[in-house]
Structures are given as structure tokens and as C-alpha cells.
PDB file of C-alpha atoms and ligand atoms in Angstrom:
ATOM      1  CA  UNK A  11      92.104  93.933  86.495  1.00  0.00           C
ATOM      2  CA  UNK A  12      93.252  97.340  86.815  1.00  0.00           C
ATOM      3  CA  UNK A  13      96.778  98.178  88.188  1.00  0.00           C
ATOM      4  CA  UNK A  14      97.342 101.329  90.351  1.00  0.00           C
ATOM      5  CA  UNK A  15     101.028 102.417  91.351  1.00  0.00           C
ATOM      6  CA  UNK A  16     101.190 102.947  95.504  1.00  0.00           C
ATOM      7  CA  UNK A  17     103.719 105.585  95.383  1.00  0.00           C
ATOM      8  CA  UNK A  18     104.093 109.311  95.699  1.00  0.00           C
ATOM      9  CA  UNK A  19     107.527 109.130  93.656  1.00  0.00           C
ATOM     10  CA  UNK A  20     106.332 111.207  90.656  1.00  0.00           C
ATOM     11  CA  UNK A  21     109.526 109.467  88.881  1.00  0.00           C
ATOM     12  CA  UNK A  22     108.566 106.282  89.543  1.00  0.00           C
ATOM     13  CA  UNK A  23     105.390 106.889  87.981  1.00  0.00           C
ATOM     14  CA  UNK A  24     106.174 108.889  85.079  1.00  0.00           C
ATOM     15  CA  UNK A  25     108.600 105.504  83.831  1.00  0.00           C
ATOM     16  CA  UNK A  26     105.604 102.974  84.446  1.00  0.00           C
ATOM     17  CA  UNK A  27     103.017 105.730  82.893  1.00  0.00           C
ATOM     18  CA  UNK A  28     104.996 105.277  79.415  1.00  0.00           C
ATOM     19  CA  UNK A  29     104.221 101.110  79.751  1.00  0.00           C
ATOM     20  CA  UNK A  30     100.251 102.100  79.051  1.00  0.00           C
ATOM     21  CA  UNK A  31      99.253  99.521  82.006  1.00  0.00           C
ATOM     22  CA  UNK A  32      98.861 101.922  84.706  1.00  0.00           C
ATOM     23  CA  UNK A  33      95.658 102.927  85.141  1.00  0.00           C
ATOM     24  CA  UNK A  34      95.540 104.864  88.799  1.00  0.00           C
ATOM     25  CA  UNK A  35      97.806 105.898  91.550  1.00  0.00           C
ATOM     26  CA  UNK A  36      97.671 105.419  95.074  1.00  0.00           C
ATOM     27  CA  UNK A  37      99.344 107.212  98.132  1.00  0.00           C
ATOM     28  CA  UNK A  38      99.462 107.450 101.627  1.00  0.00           C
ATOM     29  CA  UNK A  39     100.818 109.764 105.043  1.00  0.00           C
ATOM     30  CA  UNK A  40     103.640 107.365 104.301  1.00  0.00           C
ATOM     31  CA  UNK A  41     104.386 107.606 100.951  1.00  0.00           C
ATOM     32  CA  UNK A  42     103.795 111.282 100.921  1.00  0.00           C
ATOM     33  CA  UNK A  43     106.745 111.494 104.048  1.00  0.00           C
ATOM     34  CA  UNK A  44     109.056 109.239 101.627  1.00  0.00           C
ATOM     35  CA  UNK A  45     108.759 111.483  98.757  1.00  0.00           C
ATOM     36  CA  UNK A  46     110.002 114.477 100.499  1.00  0.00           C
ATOM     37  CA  UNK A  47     107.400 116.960  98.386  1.00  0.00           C
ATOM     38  CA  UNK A  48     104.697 119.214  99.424  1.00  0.00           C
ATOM     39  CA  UNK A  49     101.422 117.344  99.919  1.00  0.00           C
ATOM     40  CA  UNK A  50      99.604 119.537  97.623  1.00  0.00           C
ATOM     41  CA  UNK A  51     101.800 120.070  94.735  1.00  0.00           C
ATOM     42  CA  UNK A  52     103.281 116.343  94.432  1.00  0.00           C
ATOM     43  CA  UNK A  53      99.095 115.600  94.057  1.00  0.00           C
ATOM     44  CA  UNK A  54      98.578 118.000  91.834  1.00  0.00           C
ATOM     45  CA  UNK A  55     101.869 117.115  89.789  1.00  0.00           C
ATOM     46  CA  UNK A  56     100.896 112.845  89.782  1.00  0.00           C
ATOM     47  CA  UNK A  57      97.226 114.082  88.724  1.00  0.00           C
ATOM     48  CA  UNK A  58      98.744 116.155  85.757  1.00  0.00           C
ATOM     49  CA  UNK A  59     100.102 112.928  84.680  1.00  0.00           C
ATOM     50  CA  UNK A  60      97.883 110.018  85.632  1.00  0.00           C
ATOM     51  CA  UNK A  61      94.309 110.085  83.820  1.00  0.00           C
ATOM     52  CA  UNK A  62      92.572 107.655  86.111  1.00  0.00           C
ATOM     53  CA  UNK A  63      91.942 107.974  90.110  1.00  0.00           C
ATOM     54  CA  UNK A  64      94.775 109.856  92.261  1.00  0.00           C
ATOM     55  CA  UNK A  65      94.141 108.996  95.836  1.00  0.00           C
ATOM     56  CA  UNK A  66      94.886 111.486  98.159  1.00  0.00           C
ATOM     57  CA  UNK A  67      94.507 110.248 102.108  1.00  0.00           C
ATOM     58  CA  UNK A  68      93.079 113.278 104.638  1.00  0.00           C
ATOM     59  CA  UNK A  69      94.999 112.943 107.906  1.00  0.00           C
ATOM     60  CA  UNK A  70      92.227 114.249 110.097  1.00  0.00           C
ATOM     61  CA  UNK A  71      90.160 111.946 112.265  1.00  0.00           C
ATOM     62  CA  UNK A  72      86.630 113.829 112.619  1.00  0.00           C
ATOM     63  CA  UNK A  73      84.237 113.506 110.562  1.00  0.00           C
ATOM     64  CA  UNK A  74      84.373 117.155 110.140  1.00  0.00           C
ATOM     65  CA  UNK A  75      87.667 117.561 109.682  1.00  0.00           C
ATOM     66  CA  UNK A  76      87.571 115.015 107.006  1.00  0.00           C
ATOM     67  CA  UNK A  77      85.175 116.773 105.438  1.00  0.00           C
ATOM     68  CA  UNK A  78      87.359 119.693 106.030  1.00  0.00           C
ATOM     69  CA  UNK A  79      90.000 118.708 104.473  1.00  0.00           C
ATOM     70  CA  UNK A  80      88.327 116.612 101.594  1.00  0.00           C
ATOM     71  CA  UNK A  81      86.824 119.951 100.415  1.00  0.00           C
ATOM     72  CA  UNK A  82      90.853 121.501  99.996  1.00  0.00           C
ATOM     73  CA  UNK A  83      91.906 118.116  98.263  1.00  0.00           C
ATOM     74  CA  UNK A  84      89.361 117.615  95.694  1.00  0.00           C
ATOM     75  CA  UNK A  85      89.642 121.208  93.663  1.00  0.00           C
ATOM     76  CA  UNK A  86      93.460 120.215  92.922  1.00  0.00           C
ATOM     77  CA  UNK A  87      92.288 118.259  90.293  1.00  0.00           C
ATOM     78  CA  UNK A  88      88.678 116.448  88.478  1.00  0.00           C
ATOM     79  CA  UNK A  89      90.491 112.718  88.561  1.00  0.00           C
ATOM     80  CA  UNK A  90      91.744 113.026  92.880  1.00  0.00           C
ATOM     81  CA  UNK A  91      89.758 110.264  95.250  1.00  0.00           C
ATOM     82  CA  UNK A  92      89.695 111.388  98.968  1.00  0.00           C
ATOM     83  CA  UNK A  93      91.302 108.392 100.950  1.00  0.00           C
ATOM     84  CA  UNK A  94      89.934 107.799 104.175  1.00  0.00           C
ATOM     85  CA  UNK A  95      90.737 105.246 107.586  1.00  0.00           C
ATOM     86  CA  UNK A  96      87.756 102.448 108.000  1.00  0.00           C
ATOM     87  CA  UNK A  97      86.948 104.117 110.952  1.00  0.00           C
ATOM     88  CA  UNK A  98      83.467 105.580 112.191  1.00  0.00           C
ATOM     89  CA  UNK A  99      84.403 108.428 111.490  1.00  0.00           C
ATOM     90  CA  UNK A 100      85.697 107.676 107.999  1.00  0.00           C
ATOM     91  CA  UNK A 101      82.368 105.992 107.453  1.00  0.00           C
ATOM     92  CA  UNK A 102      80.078 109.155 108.202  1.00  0.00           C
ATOM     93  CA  UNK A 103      82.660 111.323 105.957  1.00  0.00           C
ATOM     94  CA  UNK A 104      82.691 108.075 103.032  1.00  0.00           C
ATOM     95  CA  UNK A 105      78.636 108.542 103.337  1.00  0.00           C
ATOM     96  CA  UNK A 106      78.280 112.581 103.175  1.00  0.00           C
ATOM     97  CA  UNK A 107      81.137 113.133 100.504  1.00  0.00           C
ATOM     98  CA  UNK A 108      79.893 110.035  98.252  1.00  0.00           C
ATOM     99  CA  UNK A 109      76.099 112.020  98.518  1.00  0.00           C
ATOM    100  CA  UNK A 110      78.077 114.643  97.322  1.00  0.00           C
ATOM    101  CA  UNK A 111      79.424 112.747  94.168  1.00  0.00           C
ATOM    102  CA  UNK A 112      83.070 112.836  95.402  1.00  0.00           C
ATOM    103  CA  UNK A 113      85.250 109.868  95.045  1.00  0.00           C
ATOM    104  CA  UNK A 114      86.371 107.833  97.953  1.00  0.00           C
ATOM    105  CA  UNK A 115      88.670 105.194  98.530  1.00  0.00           C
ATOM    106  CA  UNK A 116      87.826 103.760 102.177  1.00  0.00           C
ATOM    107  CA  UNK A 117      91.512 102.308 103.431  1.00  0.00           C
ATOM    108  CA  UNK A 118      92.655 100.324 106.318  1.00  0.00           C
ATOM    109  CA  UNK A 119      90.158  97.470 105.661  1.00  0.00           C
ATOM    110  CA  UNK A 120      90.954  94.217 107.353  1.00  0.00           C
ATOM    111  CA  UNK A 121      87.431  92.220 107.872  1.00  0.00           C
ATOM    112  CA  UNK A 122      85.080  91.665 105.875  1.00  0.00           C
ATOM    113  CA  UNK A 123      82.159  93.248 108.280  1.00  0.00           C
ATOM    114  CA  UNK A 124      84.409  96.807 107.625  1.00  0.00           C
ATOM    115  CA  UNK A 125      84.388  96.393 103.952  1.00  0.00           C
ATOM    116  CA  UNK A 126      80.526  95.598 103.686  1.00  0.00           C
ATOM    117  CA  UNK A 127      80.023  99.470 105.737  1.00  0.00           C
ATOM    118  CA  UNK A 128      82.214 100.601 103.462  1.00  0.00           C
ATOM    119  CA  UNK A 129      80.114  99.618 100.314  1.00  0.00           C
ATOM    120  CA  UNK A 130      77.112 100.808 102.483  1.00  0.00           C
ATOM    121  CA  UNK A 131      78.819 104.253 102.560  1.00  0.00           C
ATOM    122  CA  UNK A 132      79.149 104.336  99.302  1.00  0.00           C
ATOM    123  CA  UNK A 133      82.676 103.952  99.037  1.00  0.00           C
ATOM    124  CA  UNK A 134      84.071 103.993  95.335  1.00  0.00           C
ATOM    125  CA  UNK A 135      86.977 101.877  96.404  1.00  0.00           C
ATOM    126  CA  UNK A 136      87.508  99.450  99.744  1.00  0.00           C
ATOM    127  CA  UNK A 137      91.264  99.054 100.181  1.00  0.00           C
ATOM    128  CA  UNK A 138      91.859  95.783 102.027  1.00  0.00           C
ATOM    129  CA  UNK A 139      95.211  95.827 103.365  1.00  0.00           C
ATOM    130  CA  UNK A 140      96.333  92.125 102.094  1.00  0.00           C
ATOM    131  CA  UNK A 141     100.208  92.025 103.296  1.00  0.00           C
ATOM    132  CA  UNK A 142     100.159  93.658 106.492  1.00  0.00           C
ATOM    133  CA  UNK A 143      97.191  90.672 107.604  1.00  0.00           C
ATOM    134  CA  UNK A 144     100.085  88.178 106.285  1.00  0.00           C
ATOM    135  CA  UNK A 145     102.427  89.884 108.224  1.00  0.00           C
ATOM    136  CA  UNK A 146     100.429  88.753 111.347  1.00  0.00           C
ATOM    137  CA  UNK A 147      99.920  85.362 109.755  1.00  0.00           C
ATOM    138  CA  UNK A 148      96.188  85.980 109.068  1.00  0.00           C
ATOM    139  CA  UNK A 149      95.752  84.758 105.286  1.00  0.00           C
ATOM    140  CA  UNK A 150      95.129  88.536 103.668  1.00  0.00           C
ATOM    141  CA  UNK A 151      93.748  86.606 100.440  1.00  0.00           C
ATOM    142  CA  UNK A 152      90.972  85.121 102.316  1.00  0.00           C
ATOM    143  CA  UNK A 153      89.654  88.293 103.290  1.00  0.00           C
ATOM    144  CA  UNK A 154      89.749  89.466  99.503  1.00  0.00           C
ATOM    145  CA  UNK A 155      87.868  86.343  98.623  1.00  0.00           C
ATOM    146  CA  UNK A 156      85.042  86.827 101.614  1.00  0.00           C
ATOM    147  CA  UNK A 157      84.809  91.169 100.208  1.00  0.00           C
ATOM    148  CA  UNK A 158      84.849  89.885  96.757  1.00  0.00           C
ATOM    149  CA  UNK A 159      82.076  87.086  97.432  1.00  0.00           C
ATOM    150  CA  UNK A 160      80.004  89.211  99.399  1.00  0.00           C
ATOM    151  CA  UNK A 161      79.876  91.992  97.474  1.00  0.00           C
ATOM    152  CA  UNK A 162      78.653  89.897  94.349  1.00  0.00           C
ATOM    153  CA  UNK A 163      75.892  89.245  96.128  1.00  0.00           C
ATOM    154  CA  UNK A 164      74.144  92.572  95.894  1.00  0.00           C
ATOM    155  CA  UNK A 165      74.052  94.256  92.218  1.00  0.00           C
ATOM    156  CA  UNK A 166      73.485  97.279  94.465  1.00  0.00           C
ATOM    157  CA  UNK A 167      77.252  97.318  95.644  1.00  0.00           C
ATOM    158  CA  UNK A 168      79.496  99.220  92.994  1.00  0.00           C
ATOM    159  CA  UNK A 169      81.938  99.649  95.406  1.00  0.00           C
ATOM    160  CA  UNK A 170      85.745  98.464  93.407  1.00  0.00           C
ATOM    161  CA  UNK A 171      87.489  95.853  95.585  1.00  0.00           C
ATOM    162  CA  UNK A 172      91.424  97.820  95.087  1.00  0.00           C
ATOM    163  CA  UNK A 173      93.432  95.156  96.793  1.00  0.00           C
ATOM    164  CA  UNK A 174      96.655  97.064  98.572  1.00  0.00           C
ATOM    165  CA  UNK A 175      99.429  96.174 100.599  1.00  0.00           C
ATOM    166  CA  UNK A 176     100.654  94.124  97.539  1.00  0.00           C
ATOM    167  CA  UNK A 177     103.560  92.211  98.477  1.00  0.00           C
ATOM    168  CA  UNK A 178     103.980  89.639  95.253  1.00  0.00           C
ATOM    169  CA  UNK A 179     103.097  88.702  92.318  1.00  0.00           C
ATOM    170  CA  UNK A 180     100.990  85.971  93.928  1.00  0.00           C
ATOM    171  CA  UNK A 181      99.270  88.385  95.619  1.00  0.00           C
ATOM    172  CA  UNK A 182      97.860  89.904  92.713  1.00  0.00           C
ATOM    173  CA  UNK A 183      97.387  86.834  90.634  1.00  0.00           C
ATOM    174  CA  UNK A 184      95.212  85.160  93.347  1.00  0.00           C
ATOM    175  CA  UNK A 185      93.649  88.459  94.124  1.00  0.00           C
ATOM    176  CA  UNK A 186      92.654  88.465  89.999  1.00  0.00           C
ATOM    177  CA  UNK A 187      91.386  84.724  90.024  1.00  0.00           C
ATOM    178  CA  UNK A 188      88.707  86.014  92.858  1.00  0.00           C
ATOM    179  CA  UNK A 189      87.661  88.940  90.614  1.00  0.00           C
ATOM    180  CA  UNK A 190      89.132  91.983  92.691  1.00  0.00           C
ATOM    181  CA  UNK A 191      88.470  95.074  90.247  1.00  0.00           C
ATOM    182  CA  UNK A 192      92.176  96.693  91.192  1.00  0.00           C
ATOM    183  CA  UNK A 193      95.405  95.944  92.392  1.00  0.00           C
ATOM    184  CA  UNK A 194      97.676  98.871  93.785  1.00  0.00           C
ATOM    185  CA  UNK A 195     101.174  97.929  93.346  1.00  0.00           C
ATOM    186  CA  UNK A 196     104.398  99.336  94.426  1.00  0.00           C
ATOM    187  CA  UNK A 197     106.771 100.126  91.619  1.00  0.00           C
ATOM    188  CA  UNK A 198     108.625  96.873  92.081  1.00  0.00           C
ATOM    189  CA  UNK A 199     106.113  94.241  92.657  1.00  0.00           C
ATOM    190  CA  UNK A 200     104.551  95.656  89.146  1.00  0.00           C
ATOM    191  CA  UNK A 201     107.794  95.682  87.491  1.00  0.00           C
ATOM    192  CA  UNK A 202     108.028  92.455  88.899  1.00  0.00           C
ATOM    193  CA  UNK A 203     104.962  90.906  86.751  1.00  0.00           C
ATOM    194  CA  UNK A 204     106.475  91.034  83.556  1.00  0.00           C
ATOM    195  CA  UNK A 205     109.660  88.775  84.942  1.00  0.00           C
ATOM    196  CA  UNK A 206     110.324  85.140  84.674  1.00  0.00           C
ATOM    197  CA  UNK A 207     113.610  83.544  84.605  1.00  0.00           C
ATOM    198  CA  UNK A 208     112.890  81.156  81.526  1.00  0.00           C
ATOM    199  CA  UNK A 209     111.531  84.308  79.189  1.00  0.00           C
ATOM    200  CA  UNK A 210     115.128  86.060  79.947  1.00  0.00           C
ATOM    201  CA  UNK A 211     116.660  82.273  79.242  1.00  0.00           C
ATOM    202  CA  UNK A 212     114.621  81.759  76.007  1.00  0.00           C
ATOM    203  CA  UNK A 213     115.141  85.156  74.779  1.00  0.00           C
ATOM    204  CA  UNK A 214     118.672  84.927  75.443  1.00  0.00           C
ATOM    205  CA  UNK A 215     118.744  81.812  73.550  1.00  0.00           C
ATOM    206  CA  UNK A 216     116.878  82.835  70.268  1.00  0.00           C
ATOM    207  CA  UNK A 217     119.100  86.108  70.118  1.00  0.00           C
ATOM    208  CA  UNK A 218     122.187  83.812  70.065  1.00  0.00           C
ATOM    209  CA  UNK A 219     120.400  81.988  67.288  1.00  0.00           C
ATOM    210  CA  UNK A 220     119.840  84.439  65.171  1.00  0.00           C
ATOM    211  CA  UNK A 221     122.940  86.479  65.250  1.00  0.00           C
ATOM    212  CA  UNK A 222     124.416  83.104  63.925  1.00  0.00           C
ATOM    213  CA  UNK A 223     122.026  83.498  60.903  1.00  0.00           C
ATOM    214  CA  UNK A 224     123.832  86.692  60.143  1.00  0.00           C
ATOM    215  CA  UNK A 225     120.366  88.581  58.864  1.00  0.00           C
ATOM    216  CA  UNK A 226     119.248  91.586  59.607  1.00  0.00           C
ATOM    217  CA  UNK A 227     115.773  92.514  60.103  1.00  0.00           C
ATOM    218  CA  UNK A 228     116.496  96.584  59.395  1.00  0.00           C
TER     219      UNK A 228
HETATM  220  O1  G3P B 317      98.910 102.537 100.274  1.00  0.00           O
HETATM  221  C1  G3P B 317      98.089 101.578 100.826  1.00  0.00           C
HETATM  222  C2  G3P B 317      98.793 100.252 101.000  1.00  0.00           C
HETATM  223  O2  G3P B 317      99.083  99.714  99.735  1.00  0.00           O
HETATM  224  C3  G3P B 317     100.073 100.330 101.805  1.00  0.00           C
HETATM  225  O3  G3P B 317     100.527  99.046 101.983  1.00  0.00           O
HETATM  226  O4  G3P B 317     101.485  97.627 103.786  1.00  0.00           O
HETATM  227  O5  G3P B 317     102.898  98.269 101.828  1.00  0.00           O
HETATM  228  O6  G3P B 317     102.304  99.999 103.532  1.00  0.00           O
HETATM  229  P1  G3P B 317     101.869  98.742 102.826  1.00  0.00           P
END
């Protein structure tokens, strides 16, 4: 599975970079309005940095002006996806700029029916929005299993299932057991992975052990 960071904080990014297990970045209107930075130069900046897929989101909602503003976003840099909404709109933009050979990551999925247009369109990446269907109390796993099922069906479909709106570490386990190519975390939940109470118990105890051996490794 590959993890992306879903954050515009370039320091964020920079300390997870140095782990070796981020492979991509994420953002969104959002994220770009928490970081405070210009839109073009924190992309430009988290590109510099990140050698796999920068996603970049257009805020128009014409297919024109998506194509508008695709055609500003993708010279900053060989590695930037254009991000669009699951939208008509954003399908007829995902169709013409994937002709074109340009990367896009088709966001805002929450049915199955939008992600299988989106693979039509020849999406690069479907970002089905896991959390926020929880947040309703729809199961947002279930629709990662129907995209991820579906799309196996058709050797045609190279589409990446990048499962977003990552609350937990459940989330992305389950998510991995159903074969989704990507996860996008936030900075915490990926931190998160790596914790477990009985490692930090265990270590803890094997530390205490051996400065009672009173060796020295160097
Ligand atoms: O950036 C796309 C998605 O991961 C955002 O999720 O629900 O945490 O805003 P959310």
C-alpha cells in the first residue's frame, strides 16, 4: 500500500519525508487555507520535496475552467496531479486532461456508480472520502470494498483506489486487507501506525534490562 500525507504543512511533510514511507502528498481548498501560503509556491515547494504525486485541487467548476486552471497547475512541476470534484463537470475535465496524459486524482467520491465514471474518465486516482460517509453513519469501508471489487473486474481499469478522509488506523488497515492501492493520511493518523502501547511497554522493559547488565554496545 502506498501512504500519501493529506497536508499542505510543508513542515509536516519534510519530518515524515526523512521516515522513507511517504510516497505522495495530498491537499485540498482546505488544507491550502490552513497552511496560510500562496497556492502556487507552497505546491511548488511540497513538489521540490516529495518525488511521487503532489495533488493540487482546481477550485473552478466548468469544465473549462478546470481545464483552465489545470493548464497553470501542471507546469509548476513534472510529479503535480490535478485534483478534481466527482462532478460532471470534473468528469468531462478527468476525460480531456487524462487524453492529454496529465495526472488526475478525481475527489469527492462517495458511491460506487461515481467511482466506476471516474475510472471511465480515466482518472489516475478515485479518492473515496471514507470518514466523512462514517460521519453520517454510512459504513465508508464498504464503499472501498464495492470500488475495490468492481474495479478488479476489468484489467482495463488502472485507475489507483487512494482511500482519503482517513480517520484511524483501522481505516487504513481494513482499507489494505481489500487491496486499496493508497492511503492518504493526515500527519497524525500516520504517525499513529507505528504506535502500540505494549511495544513502548516492552521496549521500556528490555532497556531496564539491559542497563542492569552494565554493557555497552558502543
Ligand atoms: O484531502 C482529501 C481528504 O482526505 C480530506 O478528508 O474528511 O479529513 O477533510 P477530511
Amino acid at each position: 500500500m502506498k501512504f500519501f500525507v493529506d497536508t499542505a504543512d510543508v513542515a509536516e511533510i519534510r519530518d515524515l519525508l526523512d521516515s522513507g514511507l511517504v510516497d505522495g502528498v495530498t491537499t485540498n481548498p482546505s488544507l491550502i487555507m490552513k497552511s496560510g501560503r500562496d497556492f502556487f509556491e507552497v505546491i511548488a515547494e511540497i513538489c521540490e520535496m516529495v518525488p511521487g504525486p503532489v495533488s493540487a485541487e482546481v477550485a473552478a467548476t466548468t469544465v473549462d475552467g478546470m481545464l483552465a486552471e489545470a493548464a497553470k497547475l501542471t507546469p509548476i512541476a513534472p510529479n503535480v496531479t490535478i485534483k478534481v470534484p466527482l462532478t460532471w463537470d470534473g468528469l468531462k475535465a478527468t476525460r480531456r486532461l487524462s487524453a492529454e496524459g496529465v495526472k488526475v486524482n478525481v475527489t469527492l467520491c462517495f458511491s460506487a456508480a461515481q467511482a466506476l465514471l471516474a475510472a471511465k474518465a480515466g482518472a489516475s486516482f478515485i479518492s473515496p472520502f471514507v470518514g466523512r460517509l462514517d460521519d453520517i453513519g454510512v459504513d465508508g469501508l464498504e464503499l472501498i470494498s464495492d470500488i475495490c471489487q468492481i474495479y478488479a473486474q476489468y484489467e482495463s481499469i488502472r485507475t489507483e483506489v487512494l482511500v482519503a478522509s482517513v480517520r484511524t488506523p483501522g481505516h487504513v488497515i481494513e482499507a489494505a486487507k481489500m487491496g486499496a492501492h493508497v492511503a492518504t493520511l493526515p500527519p497524525g493518523v500516520l504517525r499513529g501506525l507505528a504506535l502500540h502501547p505494549l511495544t513502548d511497554k516492552g521496549l521500556a522493559a528490555f532497556l531496564k534490562d539491559w542497563e542492569a547488565t552494565g554493557q555497552k554496545i558502543v
